[in-house]
């Protein structure tokens, strides 16, 4: 059987494979595909259920229920509370993401070498070679003109008017995006190349097996060697516990359960390292609505279509367009009752443009009763970046002809006109006044050359163990300043290939 879904309480399910991969998202599926192509039997063990794309929910509520981790309720606590959004299903966060594909910038490899002792020699060439392949396999393409939507067109115009040195139409792992603006709910048009529609089925076709609804409790270690994983099935609907499982790994275990879950799985498995859970990082994001006279209809067009990395070094942000569903807009606009309804009546005229911060801040993941507890407080330099990004996106909206903007900064008026821009420039820098969200996560079990500061060595192997590897965002020791999926996948393939070459 190549797919074992929820099993009710009863006899323990025993499976044997050469390699076990924990998690089927960007890092897990990328590593698993390399191992399977090398002829090994691979078992992918995934906490969430297998959802067929035709059954994806159409609403945000449904997506939170069926696809998100913990209904999207995970937060990072610090001077403010920031949602930490991830998926829990076969395909992981690639199912709900926007599929934006950006190669690892060369400066990142140099930074890893300089600050983390990860030898650059051969690494960049290897990751980029894997990224070449992934772009072919996952159909990386420019958002087609017919699917760009008005918001993206306006952003292109604004960037030209403001003389941006770099800006572009996005490249995404999408084969013929139809512009339904529904990436967050999963692509029911089957055009987005999330790992559940390509790499995971490939692993099965090559003799592998997928256990879904199967959260791994721990990696079983015998005298320092990873020999398998254990856990208990969880029903995808009522969340009741099912049968226990043991998946034996003849050759090794790759943990790829995300930057929040991988460190906790390692902690539960008895891995002791002073820096396990440390160096948790993110690209916190925030956005500004532009209010236009003309209808924008951001639900028409690719979820994301335009970006600029021209400000990646200074002030340290990435700019993007983002279509968000009406339910999410309702939670972003202030007030309730008739006041909220009147604000919502402007929906068709709103365009949301966002920025993510190349943040220096590091947080921490702890194990709280078996679950990740994340602490993270934006440092002052990052608060400056956050505010600068909001100022820049507001400027763009006015350049594009918006009659007003909605800055979403507590203490400032709900709407601002073109003459009020300075209010953003000088807005107070307390994090709790701003609405931020974290979708790009890194670290917690980082790789590096120094055994005192890195949980994994530069090959992804967990220090002090045999045959235990980390192949997801948790191994990445810095932020990137660009969207992370391509880097996570390229690095995961690099790690896996080293084991089977
Ligand atoms: C809304 C949104 C939009 C985004 N858009 C983009 C984008 O356009 N481009 C881009 O580059 N990045 C984007 N990202 C980020 C990107 O999707 C993630 O960085 C990437 O998927 C992380 O890969 P990962 O392998 O570390 O984790 P994930 O892809 O999250 O995979 C981890 C998997 O492990 C599973 N798991 C967790 N615990 C266990 C356990 N105990 N046992 C078994 N399995 C477990 C989870 O269910 C999940 O399937 C977006 C993220 C979000 C939330
Ligand atoms: S915008 Fe719609 S068609 Fe395009 S990838 Fe996203 S969900 Fe699929």
PDB file of C-alpha atoms in Angstrom, residues 52-334:
ATOM      1  CA  UNK A  52      -7.446  16.102  -3.055  1.00  0.00           C
ATOM      2  CA  UNK A  53      -7.228  19.484  -4.830  1.00  0.00           C
ATOM      3  CA  UNK A  54     -10.817  19.197  -6.055  1.00  0.00           C
ATOM      4  CA  UNK A  55     -11.890  19.015  -2.395  1.00  0.00           C
ATOM      5  CA  UNK A  56      -9.932  22.043  -1.226  1.00  0.00           C
ATOM      6  CA  UNK A  57     -12.210  24.459   0.622  1.00  0.00           C
ATOM      7  CA  UNK A  58     -13.241  27.641  -1.180  1.00  0.00           C
ATOM      8  CA  UNK A  59     -13.383  29.812   1.936  1.00  0.00           C
ATOM      9  CA  UNK A  60     -10.657  31.022   4.265  1.00  0.00           C
ATOM     10  CA  UNK A  61     -12.562  29.463   7.148  1.00  0.00           C
ATOM     11  CA  UNK A  62     -12.451  26.089   5.373  1.00  0.00           C
ATOM     12  CA  UNK A  63      -8.754  26.498   4.612  1.00  0.00           C
ATOM     13  CA  UNK A  64      -8.005  27.238   8.263  1.00  0.00           C
ATOM     14  CA  UNK A  65      -9.998  24.177   9.289  1.00  0.00           C
ATOM     15  CA  UNK A  66      -8.725  21.722   6.664  1.00  0.00           C
ATOM     16  CA  UNK A  67      -5.279  22.910   5.618  1.00  0.00           C
ATOM     17  CA  UNK A  68      -3.765  25.205   8.234  1.00  0.00           C
ATOM     18  CA  UNK A  69      -1.775  24.086  11.239  1.00  0.00           C
ATOM     19  CA  UNK A  70      -3.896  24.476  14.374  1.00  0.00           C
ATOM     20  CA  UNK A  71      -6.500  26.640  12.582  1.00  0.00           C
ATOM     21  CA  UNK A  72      -3.784  29.274  12.000  1.00  0.00           C
ATOM     22  CA  UNK A  73      -3.722  30.010  15.727  1.00  0.00           C
ATOM     23  CA  UNK A  74       0.016  29.573  16.252  1.00  0.00           C
ATOM     24  CA  UNK A  75       1.535  32.888  17.294  1.00  0.00           C
ATOM     25  CA  UNK A  76       4.924  34.281  18.207  1.00  0.00           C
ATOM     26  CA  UNK A  77       4.863  36.057  21.543  1.00  0.00           C
ATOM     27  CA  UNK A  78       7.034  39.022  22.374  1.00  0.00           C
ATOM     28  CA  UNK A  79       6.465  42.746  22.636  1.00  0.00           C
ATOM     29  CA  UNK A  80       3.553  42.029  20.325  1.00  0.00           C
ATOM     30  CA  UNK A  81       1.633  38.969  19.134  1.00  0.00           C
ATOM     31  CA  UNK A  82       2.298  37.897  15.554  1.00  0.00           C
ATOM     32  CA  UNK A  83       0.459  35.050  13.813  1.00  0.00           C
ATOM     33  CA  UNK A  84       2.785  32.301  12.528  1.00  0.00           C
ATOM     34  CA  UNK A  85       1.042  30.751   9.526  1.00  0.00           C
ATOM     35  CA  UNK A  86       1.856  27.249   8.300  1.00  0.00           C
ATOM     36  CA  UNK A  87      -0.051  24.356   6.760  1.00  0.00           C
ATOM     37  CA  UNK A  88      -0.638  20.868   8.124  1.00  0.00           C
ATOM     38  CA  UNK A  89      -1.518  18.577   5.235  1.00  0.00           C
ATOM     39  CA  UNK A  90       0.273  16.490   2.624  1.00  0.00           C
ATOM     40  CA  UNK A  91       2.238  19.117   0.685  1.00  0.00           C
ATOM     41  CA  UNK A  92       2.774  21.244   3.783  1.00  0.00           C
ATOM     42  CA  UNK A  93       2.850  24.986   3.392  1.00  0.00           C
ATOM     43  CA  UNK A  94       3.356  24.686  -0.382  1.00  0.00           C
ATOM     44  CA  UNK A  95      -0.379  23.902  -0.558  1.00  0.00           C
ATOM     45  CA  UNK A  96      -1.408  27.298   0.829  1.00  0.00           C
ATOM     46  CA  UNK A  97       1.454  29.466  -0.379  1.00  0.00           C
ATOM     47  CA  UNK A  98       1.679  31.693  -3.430  1.00  0.00           C
ATOM     48  CA  UNK A  99       4.339  29.547  -5.150  1.00  0.00           C
ATOM     49  CA  UNK A 100       6.696  32.493  -5.700  1.00  0.00           C
ATOM     50  CA  UNK A 101      10.005  31.120  -6.903  1.00  0.00           C
ATOM     51  CA  UNK A 102      13.179  33.114  -6.223  1.00  0.00           C
ATOM     52  CA  UNK A 103      16.708  31.726  -6.492  1.00  0.00           C
ATOM     53  CA  UNK A 104      18.995  31.936  -3.497  1.00  0.00           C
ATOM     54  CA  UNK A 105      20.966  35.176  -3.859  1.00  0.00           C
ATOM     55  CA  UNK A 106      24.744  34.649  -4.057  1.00  0.00           C
ATOM     56  CA  UNK A 107      25.350  36.905  -1.066  1.00  0.00           C
ATOM     57  CA  UNK A 108      23.474  34.422   1.151  1.00  0.00           C
ATOM     58  CA  UNK A 109      26.055  31.686   0.561  1.00  0.00           C
ATOM     59  CA  UNK A 110      28.799  34.181   1.366  1.00  0.00           C
ATOM     60  CA  UNK A 111      26.958  35.220   4.542  1.00  0.00           C
ATOM     61  CA  UNK A 112      26.559  31.582   5.614  1.00  0.00           C
ATOM     62  CA  UNK A 113      30.303  31.053   5.082  1.00  0.00           C
ATOM     63  CA  UNK A 114      31.305  34.261   6.875  1.00  0.00           C
ATOM     64  CA  UNK A 115      28.925  34.124   9.834  1.00  0.00           C
ATOM     65  CA  UNK A 116      28.158  30.418  10.182  1.00  0.00           C
ATOM     66  CA  UNK A 117      31.190  28.589   8.849  1.00  0.00           C
ATOM     67  CA  UNK A 118      29.219  26.816   6.114  1.00  0.00           C
ATOM     68  CA  UNK A 119      31.801  26.285   3.358  1.00  0.00           C
ATOM     69  CA  UNK A 120      30.725  28.101   0.206  1.00  0.00           C
ATOM     70  CA  UNK A 121      32.858  25.845  -1.962  1.00  0.00           C
ATOM     71  CA  UNK A 122      30.479  23.866  -4.162  1.00  0.00           C
ATOM     72  CA  UNK A 123      27.377  24.719  -2.133  1.00  0.00           C
ATOM     73  CA  UNK A 124      26.044  27.541  -4.284  1.00  0.00           C
ATOM     74  CA  UNK A 125      26.700  25.593  -7.494  1.00  0.00           C
ATOM     75  CA  UNK A 126      24.899  22.559  -6.084  1.00  0.00           C
ATOM     76  CA  UNK A 127      21.877  24.486  -4.755  1.00  0.00           C
ATOM     77  CA  UNK A 128      21.528  26.433  -8.009  1.00  0.00           C
ATOM     78  CA  UNK A 129      21.779  23.208 -10.038  1.00  0.00           C
ATOM     79  CA  UNK A 130      18.929  21.766  -8.001  1.00  0.00           C
ATOM     80  CA  UNK A 131      17.012  25.003  -8.460  1.00  0.00           C
ATOM     81  CA  UNK A 132      17.499  24.692 -12.256  1.00  0.00           C
ATOM     82  CA  UNK A 133      15.877  21.245 -12.076  1.00  0.00           C
ATOM     83  CA  UNK A 134      13.096  22.378  -9.743  1.00  0.00           C
ATOM     84  CA  UNK A 135      12.200  25.243 -12.077  1.00  0.00           C
ATOM     85  CA  UNK A 136      11.669  22.686 -14.852  1.00  0.00           C
ATOM     86  CA  UNK A 137       9.902  20.104 -12.698  1.00  0.00           C
ATOM     87  CA  UNK A 138       7.612  22.613 -10.972  1.00  0.00           C
ATOM     88  CA  UNK A 139       6.928  24.633 -14.133  1.00  0.00           C
ATOM     89  CA  UNK A 140       8.281  27.954 -12.898  1.00  0.00           C
ATOM     90  CA  UNK A 141       6.798  30.652 -15.127  1.00  0.00           C
ATOM     91  CA  UNK A 142       6.084  34.371 -15.193  1.00  0.00           C
ATOM     92  CA  UNK A 143       2.558  35.257 -14.156  1.00  0.00           C
ATOM     93  CA  UNK A 144       0.776  35.327 -17.542  1.00  0.00           C
ATOM     94  CA  UNK A 145      -0.421  38.804 -18.635  1.00  0.00           C
ATOM     95  CA  UNK A 146      -4.059  37.710 -18.650  1.00  0.00           C
ATOM     96  CA  UNK A 147      -3.812  36.576 -15.012  1.00  0.00           C
ATOM     97  CA  UNK A 148      -2.003  39.562 -13.533  1.00  0.00           C
ATOM     98  CA  UNK A 149      -5.012  41.482 -12.303  1.00  0.00           C
ATOM     99  CA  UNK A 150      -5.374  45.216 -11.833  1.00  0.00           C
ATOM    100  CA  UNK A 151      -3.438  45.365  -8.567  1.00  0.00           C
ATOM    101  CA  UNK A 152      -0.295  44.006 -10.238  1.00  0.00           C
ATOM    102  CA  UNK A 153      -0.725  46.339 -13.235  1.00  0.00           C
ATOM    103  CA  UNK A 154      -0.991  49.327 -10.905  1.00  0.00           C
ATOM    104  CA  UNK A 155       2.084  48.266  -8.928  1.00  0.00           C
ATOM    105  CA  UNK A 156       4.072  48.025 -12.171  1.00  0.00           C
ATOM    106  CA  UNK A 157       2.960  51.556 -13.085  1.00  0.00           C
ATOM    107  CA  UNK A 158       3.753  52.907  -9.603  1.00  0.00           C
ATOM    108  CA  UNK A 159       7.246  51.388  -9.555  1.00  0.00           C
ATOM    109  CA  UNK A 160       7.992  52.946 -12.963  1.00  0.00           C
ATOM    110  CA  UNK A 161       6.714  56.343 -11.828  1.00  0.00           C
ATOM    111  CA  UNK A 162       8.826  56.218  -8.672  1.00  0.00           C
ATOM    112  CA  UNK A 163      11.876  55.134 -10.679  1.00  0.00           C
ATOM    113  CA  UNK A 164      12.490  51.831  -8.884  1.00  0.00           C
ATOM    114  CA  UNK A 165      15.806  50.369 -10.068  1.00  0.00           C
ATOM    115  CA  UNK A 166      14.505  46.816  -9.773  1.00  0.00           C
ATOM    116  CA  UNK A 167      10.989  45.473  -9.960  1.00  0.00           C
ATOM    117  CA  UNK A 168       9.413  42.621 -11.855  1.00  0.00           C
ATOM    118  CA  UNK A 169       6.460  40.400 -12.614  1.00  0.00           C
ATOM    119  CA  UNK A 170       6.804  37.351 -10.411  1.00  0.00           C
ATOM    120  CA  UNK A 171       7.970  33.884 -11.402  1.00  0.00           C
ATOM    121  CA  UNK A 172       5.920  31.206  -9.675  1.00  0.00           C
ATOM    122  CA  UNK A 173       5.742  27.399  -9.692  1.00  0.00           C
ATOM    123  CA  UNK A 174       2.457  27.523 -11.545  1.00  0.00           C
ATOM    124  CA  UNK A 175       1.573  25.973 -14.880  1.00  0.00           C
ATOM    125  CA  UNK A 176      -0.804  28.442 -16.506  1.00  0.00           C
ATOM    126  CA  UNK A 177      -2.167  30.382 -13.539  1.00  0.00           C
ATOM    127  CA  UNK A 178      -5.816  31.175 -14.147  1.00  0.00           C
ATOM    128  CA  UNK A 179      -5.813  34.120 -11.791  1.00  0.00           C
ATOM    129  CA  UNK A 180      -8.425  32.915  -9.343  1.00  0.00           C
ATOM    130  CA  UNK A 181      -6.669  34.632  -6.411  1.00  0.00           C
ATOM    131  CA  UNK A 182      -7.216  31.516  -4.281  1.00  0.00           C
ATOM    132  CA  UNK A 183      -3.680  30.329  -3.518  1.00  0.00           C
ATOM    133  CA  UNK A 184      -4.262  30.515   0.242  1.00  0.00           C
ATOM    134  CA  UNK A 185      -7.129  28.025   0.000  1.00  0.00           C
ATOM    135  CA  UNK A 186      -5.114  25.657  -2.242  1.00  0.00           C
ATOM    136  CA  UNK A 187      -5.271  25.707  -6.032  1.00  0.00           C
ATOM    137  CA  UNK A 188      -8.407  23.931  -7.144  1.00  0.00           C
ATOM    138  CA  UNK A 189      -7.461  24.668 -10.756  1.00  0.00           C
ATOM    139  CA  UNK A 190      -4.549  22.259 -10.334  1.00  0.00           C
ATOM    140  CA  UNK A 191      -2.126  24.765 -11.809  1.00  0.00           C
ATOM    141  CA  UNK A 192      -0.080  25.547  -8.677  1.00  0.00           C
ATOM    142  CA  UNK A 193       2.679  22.985  -8.288  1.00  0.00           C
ATOM    143  CA  UNK A 194       2.477  22.292  -4.565  1.00  0.00           C
ATOM    144  CA  UNK A 195       4.403  19.185  -3.552  1.00  0.00           C
ATOM    145  CA  UNK A 196       1.248  17.103  -3.033  1.00  0.00           C
ATOM    146  CA  UNK A 197       0.543  17.209  -6.775  1.00  0.00           C
ATOM    147  CA  UNK A 198       4.010  16.325  -8.071  1.00  0.00           C
ATOM    148  CA  UNK A 199       6.919  15.260  -5.839  1.00  0.00           C
ATOM    149  CA  UNK A 200       4.930  13.301  -3.249  1.00  0.00           C
ATOM    150  CA  UNK A 201       3.052  11.261  -5.900  1.00  0.00           C
ATOM    151  CA  UNK A 202       6.407  10.669  -7.615  1.00  0.00           C
ATOM    152  CA  UNK A 203       7.867   9.199  -4.416  1.00  0.00           C
ATOM    153  CA  UNK A 204       4.855   6.860  -4.202  1.00  0.00           C
ATOM    154  CA  UNK A 205       5.194   5.905  -7.862  1.00  0.00           C
ATOM    155  CA  UNK A 206       8.824   4.978  -7.214  1.00  0.00           C
ATOM    156  CA  UNK A 207       7.826   2.468  -4.546  1.00  0.00           C
ATOM    157  CA  UNK A 208       7.582   4.818  -1.585  1.00  0.00           C
ATOM    158  CA  UNK A 209       4.835   5.084   0.970  1.00  0.00           C
ATOM    159  CA  UNK A 210       3.068   8.044   2.561  1.00  0.00           C
ATOM    160  CA  UNK A 211       1.580   7.919   6.041  1.00  0.00           C
ATOM    161  CA  UNK A 212      -0.859  10.830   6.448  1.00  0.00           C
ATOM    162  CA  UNK A 213      -2.627  12.034   9.631  1.00  0.00           C
ATOM    163  CA  UNK A 214       0.522  10.648  11.259  1.00  0.00           C
ATOM    164  CA  UNK A 215       2.272  13.203  13.490  1.00  0.00           C
ATOM    165  CA  UNK A 216       5.682  11.911  14.496  1.00  0.00           C
ATOM    166  CA  UNK A 217       6.208  11.984  18.213  1.00  0.00           C
ATOM    167  CA  UNK A 218       9.891  11.176  18.196  1.00  0.00           C
ATOM    168  CA  UNK A 219      12.793   9.855  16.216  1.00  0.00           C
ATOM    169  CA  UNK A 220      13.878   6.565  17.737  1.00  0.00           C
ATOM    170  CA  UNK A 221      17.583   6.713  18.554  1.00  0.00           C
ATOM    171  CA  UNK A 222      19.722   3.640  19.297  1.00  0.00           C
ATOM    172  CA  UNK A 223      23.226   4.349  20.540  1.00  0.00           C
ATOM    173  CA  UNK A 224      23.231   7.677  18.671  1.00  0.00           C
ATOM    174  CA  UNK A 225      21.790   6.276  15.452  1.00  0.00           C
ATOM    175  CA  UNK A 226      18.370   7.230  14.063  1.00  0.00           C
ATOM    176  CA  UNK A 227      16.557   3.965  13.387  1.00  0.00           C
ATOM    177  CA  UNK A 228      12.972   5.081  12.815  1.00  0.00           C
ATOM    178  CA  UNK A 229      10.107   7.255  13.994  1.00  0.00           C
ATOM    179  CA  UNK A 230       7.088   6.653  16.202  1.00  0.00           C
ATOM    180  CA  UNK A 231       3.781   8.404  16.688  1.00  0.00           C
ATOM    181  CA  UNK A 232       0.036   7.936  16.759  1.00  0.00           C
ATOM    182  CA  UNK A 233      -2.471   8.644  13.974  1.00  0.00           C
ATOM    183  CA  UNK A 234      -4.813  11.607  14.538  1.00  0.00           C
ATOM    184  CA  UNK A 235      -8.268  11.709  12.931  1.00  0.00           C
ATOM    185  CA  UNK A 236      -8.398  14.667  10.498  1.00  0.00           C
ATOM    186  CA  UNK A 237     -11.973  15.593  11.469  1.00  0.00           C
ATOM    187  CA  UNK A 238     -12.558  15.018  15.168  1.00  0.00           C
ATOM    188  CA  UNK A 239      -8.837  14.917  16.076  1.00  0.00           C
ATOM    189  CA  UNK A 240      -9.258  11.691  18.062  1.00  0.00           C
ATOM    190  CA  UNK A 241      -6.219   9.462  18.547  1.00  0.00           C
ATOM    191  CA  UNK A 242      -5.868   6.358  16.399  1.00  0.00           C
ATOM    192  CA  UNK A 243      -3.388   3.533  16.176  1.00  0.00           C
ATOM    193  CA  UNK A 244       0.255   3.903  17.072  1.00  0.00           C
ATOM    194  CA  UNK A 245       2.839   3.555  14.294  1.00  0.00           C
ATOM    195  CA  UNK A 246       6.505   2.716  13.971  1.00  0.00           C
ATOM    196  CA  UNK A 247       8.342   3.372  10.740  1.00  0.00           C
ATOM    197  CA  UNK A 248      11.738   1.732  10.679  1.00  0.00           C
ATOM    198  CA  UNK A 249      14.516   3.471   8.763  1.00  0.00           C
ATOM    199  CA  UNK A 250      17.225   1.168   7.479  1.00  0.00           C
ATOM    200  CA  UNK A 251      19.475   3.993   6.301  1.00  0.00           C
ATOM    201  CA  UNK A 252      18.394   7.300   7.821  1.00  0.00           C
ATOM    202  CA  UNK A 253      15.791   9.829   8.943  1.00  0.00           C
ATOM    203  CA  UNK A 254      15.309  13.305   7.447  1.00  0.00           C
ATOM    204  CA  UNK A 255      13.285  15.637   9.652  1.00  0.00           C
ATOM    205  CA  UNK A 256      11.478  18.357   7.661  1.00  0.00           C
ATOM    206  CA  UNK A 257       8.548  19.353   9.828  1.00  0.00           C
ATOM    207  CA  UNK A 258       9.178  23.150   9.576  1.00  0.00           C
ATOM    208  CA  UNK A 259      11.121  25.732  11.564  1.00  0.00           C
ATOM    209  CA  UNK A 260       8.716  25.448  14.493  1.00  0.00           C
ATOM    210  CA  UNK A 261       8.087  21.676  14.618  1.00  0.00           C
ATOM    211  CA  UNK A 262      11.504  20.264  13.660  1.00  0.00           C
ATOM    212  CA  UNK A 263      13.277  21.651  16.770  1.00  0.00           C
ATOM    213  CA  UNK A 264      10.497  20.303  19.012  1.00  0.00           C
ATOM    214  CA  UNK A 265      10.626  16.836  17.409  1.00  0.00           C
ATOM    215  CA  UNK A 266      14.386  16.779  17.995  1.00  0.00           C
ATOM    216  CA  UNK A 267      13.872  17.861  21.629  1.00  0.00           C
ATOM    217  CA  UNK A 268      11.254  15.133  22.132  1.00  0.00           C
ATOM    218  CA  UNK A 269      13.717  12.623  20.634  1.00  0.00           C
ATOM    219  CA  UNK A 270      16.309  13.349  23.293  1.00  0.00           C
ATOM    220  CA  UNK A 271      18.645  15.478  21.167  1.00  0.00           C
ATOM    221  CA  UNK A 272      20.519  17.755  23.523  1.00  0.00           C
ATOM    222  CA  UNK A 273      22.267  20.770  22.085  1.00  0.00           C
ATOM    223  CA  UNK A 274      22.521  24.152  23.812  1.00  0.00           C
ATOM    224  CA  UNK A 275      21.353  25.961  20.675  1.00  0.00           C
ATOM    225  CA  UNK A 276      18.447  23.675  19.736  1.00  0.00           C
ATOM    226  CA  UNK A 277      15.419  25.973  19.310  1.00  0.00           C
ATOM    227  CA  UNK A 278      17.649  29.063  19.047  1.00  0.00           C
ATOM    228  CA  UNK A 279      18.129  31.367  16.052  1.00  0.00           C
ATOM    229  CA  UNK A 280      14.492  31.181  15.025  1.00  0.00           C
ATOM    230  CA  UNK A 281      14.106  33.887  12.392  1.00  0.00           C
ATOM    231  CA  UNK A 282      11.463  35.249  10.049  1.00  0.00           C
ATOM    232  CA  UNK A 283      10.540  37.796   7.420  1.00  0.00           C
ATOM    233  CA  UNK A 284       7.706  39.502   9.305  1.00  0.00           C
ATOM    234  CA  UNK A 285       5.265  41.029   6.841  1.00  0.00           C
ATOM    235  CA  UNK A 286       2.887  43.993   6.888  1.00  0.00           C
ATOM    236  CA  UNK A 287       0.744  45.719   4.306  1.00  0.00           C
ATOM    237  CA  UNK A 288      -1.063  48.867   3.258  1.00  0.00           C
ATOM    238  CA  UNK A 289      -4.399  49.017   1.451  1.00  0.00           C
ATOM    239  CA  UNK A 290      -4.776  51.572  -1.325  1.00  0.00           C
ATOM    240  CA  UNK A 291      -8.302  52.867  -1.891  1.00  0.00           C
ATOM    241  CA  UNK A 292      -8.948  53.582  -5.553  1.00  0.00           C
ATOM    242  CA  UNK A 293     -11.783  55.244  -7.465  1.00  0.00           C
ATOM    243  CA  UNK A 294     -11.713  52.484 -10.070  1.00  0.00           C
ATOM    244  CA  UNK A 295     -12.619  48.891  -9.159  1.00  0.00           C
ATOM    245  CA  UNK A 296      -9.496  46.818  -8.436  1.00  0.00           C
ATOM    246  CA  UNK A 297     -11.185  43.475  -7.701  1.00  0.00           C
ATOM    247  CA  UNK A 298      -8.137  41.932  -6.102  1.00  0.00           C
ATOM    248  CA  UNK A 299      -9.851  38.546  -6.053  1.00  0.00           C
ATOM    249  CA  UNK A 300      -9.399  38.572  -9.851  1.00  0.00           C
ATOM    250  CA  UNK A 301      -5.845  37.785 -10.877  1.00  0.00           C
ATOM    251  CA  UNK A 302      -2.934  35.803  -9.487  1.00  0.00           C
ATOM    252  CA  UNK A 303      -2.778  35.952  -5.694  1.00  0.00           C
ATOM    253  CA  UNK A 304       0.598  37.640  -6.055  1.00  0.00           C
ATOM    254  CA  UNK A 305       1.976  39.079  -9.291  1.00  0.00           C
ATOM    255  CA  UNK A 306       4.488  41.882  -8.774  1.00  0.00           C
ATOM    256  CA  UNK A 307       7.572  42.259  -6.581  1.00  0.00           C
ATOM    257  CA  UNK A 308      10.666  44.368  -6.011  1.00  0.00           C
ATOM    258  CA  UNK A 309      13.920  43.215  -4.429  1.00  0.00           C
ATOM    259  CA  UNK A 310      15.446  46.632  -5.061  1.00  0.00           C
ATOM    260  CA  UNK A 311      15.229  47.474  -1.337  1.00  0.00           C
ATOM    261  CA  UNK A 312      16.559  44.151  -0.054  1.00  0.00           C
ATOM    262  CA  UNK A 313      19.858  45.660   1.140  1.00  0.00           C
ATOM    263  CA  UNK A 314      18.542  49.023   2.240  1.00  0.00           C
ATOM    264  CA  UNK A 315      16.343  49.428   4.170  1.00  0.00           C
ATOM    265  CA  UNK A 316      16.060  45.594   4.051  1.00  0.00           C
ATOM    266  CA  UNK A 317      12.607  44.784   2.708  1.00  0.00           C
ATOM    267  CA  UNK A 318      10.908  43.009  -0.190  1.00  0.00           C
ATOM    268  CA  UNK A 319       7.807  44.542  -1.766  1.00  0.00           C
ATOM    269  CA  UNK A 320       4.934  42.531  -3.254  1.00  0.00           C
ATOM    270  CA  UNK A 321       1.310  42.745  -4.320  1.00  0.00           C
ATOM    271  CA  UNK A 322      -1.043  40.403  -2.469  1.00  0.00           C
ATOM    272  CA  UNK A 323      -4.711  39.603  -3.033  1.00  0.00           C
ATOM    273  CA  UNK A 324      -6.345  38.707   0.241  1.00  0.00           C
ATOM    274  CA  UNK A 325      -9.806  37.159   0.521  1.00  0.00           C
ATOM    275  CA  UNK A 326     -12.734  39.264   1.819  1.00  0.00           C
ATOM    276  CA  UNK A 327     -12.917  37.344   5.129  1.00  0.00           C
ATOM    277  CA  UNK A 328      -9.301  38.230   5.869  1.00  0.00           C
ATOM    278  CA  UNK A 329      -9.902  41.835   4.914  1.00  0.00           C
ATOM    279  CA  UNK A 330     -12.754  41.922   7.422  1.00  0.00           C
ATOM    280  CA  UNK A 331     -10.330  40.931  10.150  1.00  0.00           C
ATOM    281  CA  UNK A 332      -7.848  43.610   9.014  1.00  0.00           C
ATOM    282  CA  UNK A 333     -10.295  46.563   8.841  1.00  0.00           C
ATOM    283  CA  UNK A 334     -11.174  47.963  12.222  1.00  0.00           C
TER     284      UNK A 334
END
